[in-house]
């Protein structure tokens, strides 16, 4: 079976909010959960915990994940050298995924210096 669009690294990082359900492969697969900016992700939907962070994860692409929620999150874009918004589905993904822009900036501020 070919990968769903949501499984392609970075695919959902720059998708307009109105297009997220179709772009992330959730269209027609049940109702979506919309979360306001800053809404904490329930522990069962957080990315899998990993060892302490290092600068390497700042180079990972944004990944919207496999679930159907619409959480506004932030990832470090190594190309633009900035933290940028993306829509996180609530599960899966990688460690380049922060609840706030401040957390992202703090974790990846030394990248490219």
mmCIF file of N, CA and C in Angstrom:
data_model
loop_
_atom_site.group_PDB
_atom_site.id
_atom_site.type_symbol
_atom_site.label_atom_id
_atom_site.label_comp_id
_atom_site.label_asym_id
_atom_site.label_seq_id
_atom_site.Cartn_x
_atom_site.Cartn_y
_atom_site.Cartn_z
ATOM 1 N N UNK A 1 0.859 -1.186 0.000
ATOM 2 C CA UNK A 1 0.000 0.000 0.000
ATOM 3 C C UNK A 1 0.898 1.240 0.000
ATOM 4 N N UNK A 2 0.658 2.211 -0.885
ATOM 5 C CA UNK A 2 1.495 3.413 -0.918
ATOM 6 C C UNK A 2 1.289 4.235 0.349
ATOM 7 N N UNK A 3 2.330 5.005 0.772
ATOM 8 C CA UNK A 3 2.181 5.815 1.985
ATOM 9 C C UNK A 3 1.138 6.898 1.808
ATOM 10 N N UNK A 4 0.403 7.171 2.888
ATOM 11 C CA UNK A 4 -0.552 8.280 2.887
ATOM 12 C C UNK A 4 0.239 9.577 2.880
ATOM 13 N N UNK A 5 -0.357 10.672 2.405
ATOM 14 C CA UNK A 5 0.351 11.952 2.415
ATOM 15 C C UNK A 5 0.878 12.323 3.789
ATOM 16 N N UNK A 6 0.169 11.962 4.858
ATOM 17 C CA UNK A 6 0.602 12.318 6.211
ATOM 18 C C UNK A 6 1.922 11.659 6.571
ATOM 19 N N UNK A 7 2.266 10.576 5.892
ATOM 20 C CA UNK A 7 3.482 9.858 6.215
ATOM 21 C C UNK A 7 4.695 10.416 5.486
ATOM 22 N N UNK A 8 4.499 11.331 4.578
ATOM 23 C CA UNK A 8 5.610 11.942 3.867
ATOM 24 C C UNK A 8 6.193 13.044 4.739
ATOM 25 N N UNK A 9 7.457 12.976 5.020
ATOM 26 C CA UNK A 9 8.101 13.943 5.913
ATOM 27 C C UNK A 9 7.886 15.367 5.431
ATOM 28 N N UNK A 10 7.416 16.207 6.325
ATOM 29 C CA UNK A 10 7.253 17.619 6.028
ATOM 30 C C UNK A 10 6.044 17.973 5.193
ATOM 31 N N UNK A 11 5.263 17.004 4.763
ATOM 32 C CA UNK A 11 4.175 17.270 3.826
ATOM 33 C C UNK A 11 3.177 18.271 4.366
ATOM 34 N N UNK A 12 2.895 18.201 5.653
ATOM 35 C CA UNK A 12 1.848 19.052 6.223
ATOM 36 C C UNK A 12 2.390 20.331 6.832
ATOM 37 N N UNK A 13 3.677 20.567 6.769
ATOM 38 C CA UNK A 13 4.263 21.701 7.476
ATOM 39 C C UNK A 13 3.777 23.046 6.982
ATOM 40 N N UNK A 14 3.494 23.179 5.714
ATOM 41 C CA UNK A 14 3.128 24.492 5.184
ATOM 42 C C UNK A 14 1.714 24.514 4.618
ATOM 43 N N UNK A 15 0.902 23.549 5.002
ATOM 44 C CA UNK A 15 -0.452 23.454 4.473
ATOM 45 C C UNK A 15 -1.361 24.446 5.183
ATOM 46 N N UNK A 16 -2.154 25.161 4.424
ATOM 47 C CA UNK A 16 -3.104 26.106 5.027
ATOM 48 C C UNK A 16 -4.095 25.340 5.881
ATOM 49 N N UNK A 17 -4.548 25.960 6.974
ATOM 50 C CA UNK A 17 -5.425 25.270 7.915
ATOM 51 C C UNK A 17 -6.661 24.692 7.236
ATOM 52 N N UNK A 18 -7.212 25.397 6.281
ATOM 53 C CA UNK A 18 -8.421 24.922 5.608
ATOM 54 C C UNK A 18 -8.159 23.646 4.823
ATOM 55 N N UNK A 19 -6.925 23.435 4.414
ATOM 56 C CA UNK A 19 -6.605 22.275 3.592
ATOM 57 C C UNK A 19 -6.071 21.106 4.402
ATOM 58 N N UNK A 20 -5.878 21.286 5.688
ATOM 59 C CA UNK A 20 -5.249 20.249 6.493
ATOM 60 C C UNK A 20 -5.939 18.896 6.417
ATOM 61 N N UNK A 21 -7.270 18.791 6.554
ATOM 62 C CA UNK A 21 -7.860 17.452 6.517
ATOM 63 C C UNK A 21 -7.524 16.678 5.248
ATOM 64 N N UNK A 22 -7.629 17.309 4.094
ATOM 65 C CA UNK A 22 -7.329 16.612 2.846
ATOM 66 C C UNK A 22 -5.836 16.359 2.713
ATOM 67 N N UNK A 23 -5.015 17.333 3.061
ATOM 68 C CA UNK A 23 -3.576 17.200 2.892
ATOM 69 C C UNK A 23 -2.994 16.143 3.814
ATOM 70 N N UNK A 24 -3.543 15.994 4.988
ATOM 71 C CA UNK A 24 -3.000 15.036 5.947
ATOM 72 C C UNK A 24 -3.656 13.671 5.846
ATOM 73 N N UNK A 25 -4.454 13.459 4.833
ATOM 74 C CA UNK A 25 -5.024 12.146 4.612
ATOM 75 C C UNK A 25 -6.192 11.808 5.517
ATOM 76 N N UNK A 26 -6.781 12.801 6.185
ATOM 77 C CA UNK A 26 -7.861 12.513 7.123
ATOM 78 C C UNK A 26 -9.245 12.745 6.523
ATOM 79 N N UNK A 27 -9.315 13.288 5.327
ATOM 80 C CA UNK A 27 -10.616 13.582 4.722
ATOM 81 C C UNK A 27 -11.410 12.295 4.566
ATOM 82 N N UNK A 28 -12.647 12.339 4.996
ATOM 83 C CA UNK A 28 -13.512 11.191 4.843
ATOM 84 C C UNK A 28 -13.233 10.056 5.809
ATOM 85 N N UNK A 29 -12.405 10.286 6.814
ATOM 86 C CA UNK A 29 -12.070 9.231 7.758
ATOM 87 C C UNK A 29 -12.605 9.553 9.146
ATOM 88 N N UNK A 30 -13.737 10.188 9.246
ATOM 89 C CA UNK A 30 -14.304 10.521 10.548
ATOM 90 C C UNK A 30 -14.090 11.979 10.873
ATOM 91 N N UNK A 31 -14.601 12.374 12.009
ATOM 92 C CA UNK A 31 -14.513 13.783 12.374
ATOM 93 C C UNK A 31 -13.132 14.124 12.903
ATOM 94 N N UNK A 32 -12.759 15.370 12.693
ATOM 95 C CA UNK A 32 -11.469 15.868 13.155
ATOM 96 C C UNK A 32 -11.658 16.634 14.452
ATOM 97 N N UNK A 33 -10.629 16.695 15.238
ATOM 98 C CA UNK A 33 -10.652 17.460 16.479
ATOM 99 C C UNK A 33 -9.826 18.708 16.253
ATOM 100 N N UNK A 34 -10.434 19.875 16.436
ATOM 101 C CA UNK A 34 -9.707 21.127 16.262
ATOM 102 C C UNK A 34 -9.311 21.632 17.639
ATOM 103 N N UNK A 35 -8.049 21.944 17.814
ATOM 104 C CA UNK A 35 -7.550 22.451 19.092
ATOM 105 C C UNK A 35 -7.015 23.860 18.898
ATOM 106 N N UNK A 36 -7.295 24.722 19.839
ATOM 107 C CA UNK A 36 -6.808 26.103 19.778
ATOM 108 C C UNK A 36 -5.308 26.127 20.031
ATOM 109 N N UNK A 37 -4.664 27.166 19.533
ATOM 110 C CA UNK A 37 -3.235 27.343 19.750
ATOM 111 C C UNK A 37 -2.960 27.321 21.254
ATOM 112 N N UNK A 38 -1.930 26.623 21.653
ATOM 113 C CA UNK A 38 -1.561 26.551 23.051
ATOM 114 C C UNK A 38 -2.287 25.476 23.841
ATOM 115 N N UNK A 39 -3.222 24.768 23.202
ATOM 116 C CA UNK A 39 -3.919 23.691 23.895
ATOM 117 C C UNK A 39 -2.941 22.543 24.091
ATOM 118 N N UNK A 40 -2.763 22.094 25.345
ATOM 119 C CA UNK A 40 -1.816 20.998 25.550
ATOM 120 C C UNK A 40 -2.305 19.713 24.893
ATOM 121 N N UNK A 41 -1.383 18.952 24.376
ATOM 122 C CA UNK A 41 -1.704 17.660 23.779
ATOM 123 C C UNK A 41 -1.816 16.656 24.923
ATOM 124 N N UNK A 42 -2.907 15.893 24.987
ATOM 125 C CA UNK A 42 -3.028 14.893 26.049
ATOM 126 C C UNK A 42 -1.823 13.956 26.033
ATOM 127 N N UNK A 43 -1.374 13.477 27.211
ATOM 128 C CA UNK A 43 -0.176 12.631 27.269
ATOM 129 C C UNK A 43 -0.215 11.451 26.313
ATOM 130 N N UNK A 44 -1.375 10.835 26.119
ATOM 131 C CA UNK A 44 -1.423 9.665 25.232
ATOM 132 C C UNK A 44 -1.239 10.042 23.769
ATOM 133 N N UNK A 45 -1.324 11.336 23.438
ATOM 134 C CA UNK A 45 -1.160 11.773 22.052
ATOM 135 C C UNK A 45 0.166 12.483 21.810
ATOM 136 N N UNK A 46 1.016 12.563 22.812
ATOM 137 C CA UNK A 46 2.302 13.245 22.644
ATOM 138 C C UNK A 46 3.261 12.354 21.868
ATOM 139 N N UNK A 47 4.254 12.976 21.211
ATOM 140 C CA UNK A 47 5.248 12.157 20.512
ATOM 141 C C UNK A 47 5.907 11.186 21.497
ATOM 142 N N UNK A 48 6.348 10.063 20.993
ATOM 143 C CA UNK A 48 6.996 9.070 21.836
ATOM 144 C C UNK A 48 8.197 9.712 22.502
ATOM 145 N N UNK A 49 8.345 9.485 23.818
ATOM 146 C CA UNK A 49 9.467 10.094 24.521
ATOM 147 C C UNK A 49 10.766 9.506 24.004
ATOM 148 N N UNK A 50 11.779 10.324 24.051
ATOM 149 C CA UNK A 50 13.069 9.938 23.504
ATOM 150 C C UNK A 50 14.152 10.368 24.478
ATOM 151 N N UNK A 51 15.378 9.964 24.232
ATOM 152 C CA UNK A 51 16.475 10.401 25.089
ATOM 153 C C UNK A 51 16.584 11.923 25.072
ATOM 154 N N UNK A 52 17.346 12.504 25.978
ATOM 155 C CA UNK A 52 17.488 13.962 25.992
ATOM 156 C C UNK A 52 17.800 14.509 24.605
ATOM 157 N N UNK A 53 17.253 15.661 24.321
ATOM 158 C CA UNK A 53 17.381 16.262 22.991
ATOM 159 C C UNK A 53 18.809 16.715 22.704
ATOM 160 N N UNK A 54 19.180 16.604 21.470
ATOM 161 C CA UNK A 54 20.446 17.159 21.000
ATOM 162 C C UNK A 54 20.108 18.005 19.788
ATOM 163 N N UNK A 55 21.083 18.729 19.273
ATOM 164 C CA UNK A 55 20.836 19.623 18.142
ATOM 165 C C UNK A 55 20.374 18.864 16.900
ATOM 166 N N UNK A 56 20.688 17.579 16.795
ATOM 167 C CA UNK A 56 20.362 16.819 15.590
ATOM 168 C C UNK A 56 18.875 16.837 15.257
ATOM 169 N N UNK A 57 18.006 16.782 16.246
ATOM 170 C CA UNK A 57 16.572 16.729 15.976
ATOM 171 C C UNK A 57 16.082 18.020 15.336
ATOM 172 N N UNK A 58 16.814 19.121 15.487
ATOM 173 C CA UNK A 58 16.399 20.398 14.898
ATOM 174 C C UNK A 58 16.438 20.346 13.371
ATOM 175 N N UNK A 59 17.137 19.378 12.813
ATOM 176 C CA UNK A 59 17.233 19.237 11.359
ATOM 177 C C UNK A 59 16.156 18.311 10.795
ATOM 178 N N UNK A 60 15.371 17.690 11.660
ATOM 179 C CA UNK A 60 14.304 16.808 11.182
ATOM 180 C C UNK A 60 13.182 17.632 10.558
ATOM 181 N N UNK A 61 12.488 17.085 9.568
ATOM 182 C CA UNK A 61 11.362 17.816 8.965
ATOM 183 C C UNK A 61 10.154 17.811 9.900
ATOM 184 N N UNK A 62 9.214 18.699 9.662
ATOM 185 C CA UNK A 62 7.962 18.638 10.418
ATOM 186 C C UNK A 62 7.185 17.423 9.919
ATOM 187 N N UNK A 63 6.494 16.769 10.830
ATOM 188 C CA UNK A 63 5.684 15.601 10.481
ATOM 189 C C UNK A 63 4.340 15.758 11.179
ATOM 190 N N UNK A 64 3.258 15.791 10.405
ATOM 191 C CA UNK A 64 1.942 16.018 11.006
ATOM 192 C C UNK A 64 1.432 14.815 11.771
ATOM 193 N N UNK A 65 1.978 13.633 11.568
ATOM 194 C CA UNK A 65 1.578 12.456 12.335
ATOM 195 C C UNK A 65 0.414 11.718 11.703
ATOM 196 N N UNK A 66 -0.021 10.665 12.391
ATOM 197 C CA UNK A 66 -1.026 9.766 11.826
ATOM 198 C C UNK A 66 -2.431 9.954 12.380
ATOM 199 N N UNK A 67 -2.594 10.730 13.431
ATOM 200 C CA UNK A 67 -3.919 10.904 14.033
ATOM 201 C C UNK A 67 -4.640 12.095 13.414
ATOM 202 N N UNK A 68 -5.872 12.347 13.876
ATOM 203 C CA UNK A 68 -6.749 13.292 13.191
ATOM 204 C C UNK A 68 -6.949 14.626 13.898
ATOM 205 N N UNK A 69 -6.259 14.870 14.995
ATOM 206 C CA UNK A 69 -6.410 16.152 15.687
ATOM 207 C C UNK A 69 -5.750 17.260 14.864
ATOM 208 N N UNK A 70 -6.028 18.488 15.198
ATOM 209 C CA UNK A 70 -5.426 19.634 14.502
ATOM 210 C C UNK A 70 -4.791 20.560 15.537
ATOM 211 N N UNK A 71 -3.653 20.139 16.086
ATOM 212 C CA UNK A 71 -2.945 20.946 17.068
ATOM 213 C C UNK A 71 -1.955 21.853 16.357
ATOM 214 N N UNK A 72 -1.962 23.137 16.690
ATOM 215 C CA UNK A 72 -0.954 24.051 16.155
ATOM 216 C C UNK A 72 0.309 23.819 16.966
ATOM 217 N N UNK A 73 1.382 23.448 16.288
ATOM 218 C CA UNK A 73 2.670 23.190 16.931
ATOM 219 C C UNK A 73 3.743 23.967 16.184
ATOM 220 N N UNK A 74 4.979 23.861 16.662
ATOM 221 C CA UNK A 74 6.110 24.556 16.052
ATOM 222 C C UNK A 74 7.239 23.568 15.803
ATOM 223 N N UNK A 75 7.956 23.770 14.703
ATOM 224 C CA UNK A 75 9.142 22.977 14.400
ATOM 225 C C UNK A 75 10.230 23.940 13.956
ATOM 226 N N UNK A 76 11.493 23.514 14.102
ATOM 227 C CA UNK A 76 12.602 24.338 13.648
ATOM 228 C C UNK A 76 12.868 24.012 12.190
ATOM 229 N N UNK A 77 12.802 25.030 11.333
ATOM 230 C CA UNK A 77 13.072 24.870 9.910
ATOM 231 C C UNK A 77 14.528 25.265 9.694
ATOM 232 N N UNK A 78 15.399 24.286 9.496
ATOM 233 C CA UNK A 78 16.830 24.554 9.357
ATOM 234 C C UNK A 78 17.135 25.382 8.113
ATOM 235 N N UNK A 79 16.297 25.303 7.088
ATOM 236 C CA UNK A 79 16.527 26.094 5.867
ATOM 237 C C UNK A 79 16.314 27.578 6.111
ATOM 238 N N UNK A 80 15.239 27.919 6.807
ATOM 239 C CA UNK A 80 14.946 29.331 7.068
ATOM 240 C C UNK A 80 15.578 29.810 8.378
ATOM 241 N N UNK A 81 16.099 28.846 9.177
ATOM 242 C CA UNK A 81 16.703 29.130 10.485
ATOM 243 C C UNK A 81 15.715 29.822 11.421
ATOM 244 N N UNK A 82 14.447 29.343 11.363
ATOM 245 C CA UNK A 82 13.386 29.895 12.221
ATOM 246 C C UNK A 82 12.473 28.768 12.693
ATOM 247 N N UNK A 83 11.771 29.050 13.768
ATOM 248 C CA UNK A 83 10.717 28.143 14.222
ATOM 249 C C UNK A 83 9.445 28.537 13.482
ATOM 250 N N UNK A 84 8.756 27.557 12.931
ATOM 251 C CA UNK A 84 7.564 27.814 12.131
ATOM 252 C C UNK A 84 6.417 26.921 12.594
ATOM 253 N N UNK A 85 5.196 27.386 12.362
ATOM 254 C CA UNK A 85 3.996 26.622 12.709
ATOM 255 C C UNK A 85 3.789 25.454 11.757
ATOM 256 N N UNK A 86 3.191 24.408 12.286
ATOM 257 C CA UNK A 86 2.669 23.324 11.460
ATOM 258 C C UNK A 86 1.507 22.702 12.218
ATOM 259 N N UNK A 87 0.739 21.881 11.557
ATOM 260 C CA UNK A 87 -0.402 21.221 12.177
ATOM 261 C C UNK A 87 0.009 19.800 12.549
ATOM 262 N N UNK A 88 -0.170 19.468 13.824
ATOM 263 C CA UNK A 88 0.187 18.152 14.345
ATOM 264 C C UNK A 88 -1.092 17.367 14.610
ATOM 265 N N UNK A 89 -1.154 16.158 14.101
ATOM 266 C CA UNK A 89 -2.343 15.324 14.238
ATOM 267 C C UNK A 89 -2.540 14.707 15.607
ATOM 268 N N UNK A 90 -1.526 14.750 16.467
ATOM 269 C CA UNK A 90 -1.691 14.268 17.831
ATOM 270 C C UNK A 90 -0.934 13.007 18.187
ATOM 271 N N UNK A 91 -0.417 12.268 17.204
ATOM 272 C CA UNK A 91 0.389 11.084 17.531
ATOM 273 C C UNK A 91 1.394 10.845 16.408
ATOM 274 N N UNK A 92 2.457 10.134 16.756
ATOM 275 C CA UNK A 92 3.531 9.912 15.795
ATOM 276 C C UNK A 92 4.385 11.150 15.665
ATOM 277 N N UNK A 93 5.030 11.306 14.559
ATOM 278 C CA UNK A 93 5.877 12.475 14.352
ATOM 279 C C UNK A 93 7.300 12.228 14.810
ATOM 280 N N UNK A 94 8.001 13.322 15.107
ATOM 281 C CA UNK A 94 9.379 13.211 15.559
ATOM 282 C C UNK A 94 9.651 14.246 16.648
ATOM 283 N N UNK A 95 10.893 14.373 17.061
ATOM 284 C CA UNK A 95 11.239 15.246 18.183
ATOM 285 C C UNK A 95 11.307 16.722 17.807
ATOM 286 N N UNK A 96 11.220 17.065 16.545
ATOM 287 C CA UNK A 96 11.195 18.476 16.133
ATOM 288 C C UNK A 96 9.731 18.921 16.159
ATOM 289 N N UNK A 97 9.177 19.014 17.367
ATOM 290 C CA UNK A 97 7.750 19.242 17.579
ATOM 291 C C UNK A 97 7.588 19.886 18.951
ATOM 292 N N UNK A 98 7.185 21.157 18.980
ATOM 293 C CA UNK A 98 7.117 21.918 20.226
ATOM 294 C C UNK A 98 5.742 22.540 20.407
ATOM 295 N N UNK A 99 5.304 22.634 21.656
ATOM 296 C CA UNK A 99 4.008 23.238 21.952
ATOM 297 C C UNK A 99 4.023 24.745 21.765
ATOM 298 N N UNK A 100 5.174 25.383 21.969
ATOM 299 C CA UNK A 100 5.254 26.838 21.815
ATOM 300 C C UNK A 100 6.443 27.214 20.950
ATOM 301 N N UNK A 101 6.365 28.393 20.356
ATOM 302 C CA UNK A 101 7.481 28.905 19.560
ATOM 303 C C UNK A 101 8.696 29.132 20.454
ATOM 304 N N UNK A 102 8.448 29.569 21.688
ATOM 305 C CA UNK A 102 9.539 29.793 22.634
ATOM 306 C C UNK A 102 10.319 28.528 22.947
ATOM 307 N N UNK A 103 9.608 27.411 23.155
ATOM 308 C CA UNK A 103 10.282 26.135 23.405
ATOM 309 C C UNK A 103 11.143 25.741 22.209
ATOM 310 N N UNK A 104 10.614 25.938 21.020
ATOM 311 C CA UNK A 104 11.342 25.625 19.795
ATOM 312 C C UNK A 104 12.604 26.478 19.686
ATOM 313 N N UNK A 105 12.446 27.774 19.884
ATOM 314 C CA UNK A 105 13.583 28.699 19.780
ATOM 315 C C UNK A 105 14.665 28.355 20.791
ATOM 316 N N UNK A 106 14.258 28.049 22.006
ATOM 317 C CA UNK A 106 15.225 27.731 23.052
ATOM 318 C C UNK A 106 15.988 26.450 22.718
ATOM 319 N N UNK A 107 15.285 25.437 22.241
ATOM 320 C CA UNK A 107 15.912 24.149 21.955
ATOM 321 C C UNK A 107 16.843 24.196 20.748
ATOM 322 N N UNK A 108 16.523 25.033 19.762
ATOM 323 C CA UNK A 108 17.281 25.025 18.505
ATOM 324 C C UNK A 108 18.017 26.330 18.225
ATOM 325 N N UNK A 109 18.131 27.205 19.207
ATOM 326 C CA UNK A 109 18.735 28.525 18.975
ATOM 327 C C UNK A 109 20.192 28.449 18.540
ATOM 328 N N UNK A 110 20.888 27.405 18.920
ATOM 329 C CA UNK A 110 22.309 27.283 18.594
ATOM 330 C C UNK A 110 22.565 26.658 17.219
ATOM 331 N N UNK A 111 21.541 26.186 16.552
ATOM 332 C CA UNK A 111 21.707 25.546 15.245
ATOM 333 C C UNK A 111 22.134 26.588 14.217
ATOM 334 N N UNK A 112 23.154 26.270 13.472
ATOM 335 C CA UNK A 112 23.625 27.179 12.421
ATOM 336 C C UNK A 112 24.552 28.267 12.918
ATOM 337 N N UNK A 113 24.866 28.252 14.213
ATOM 338 C CA UNK A 113 25.794 29.262 14.750
ATOM 339 C C UNK A 113 27.205 28.749 14.739
#
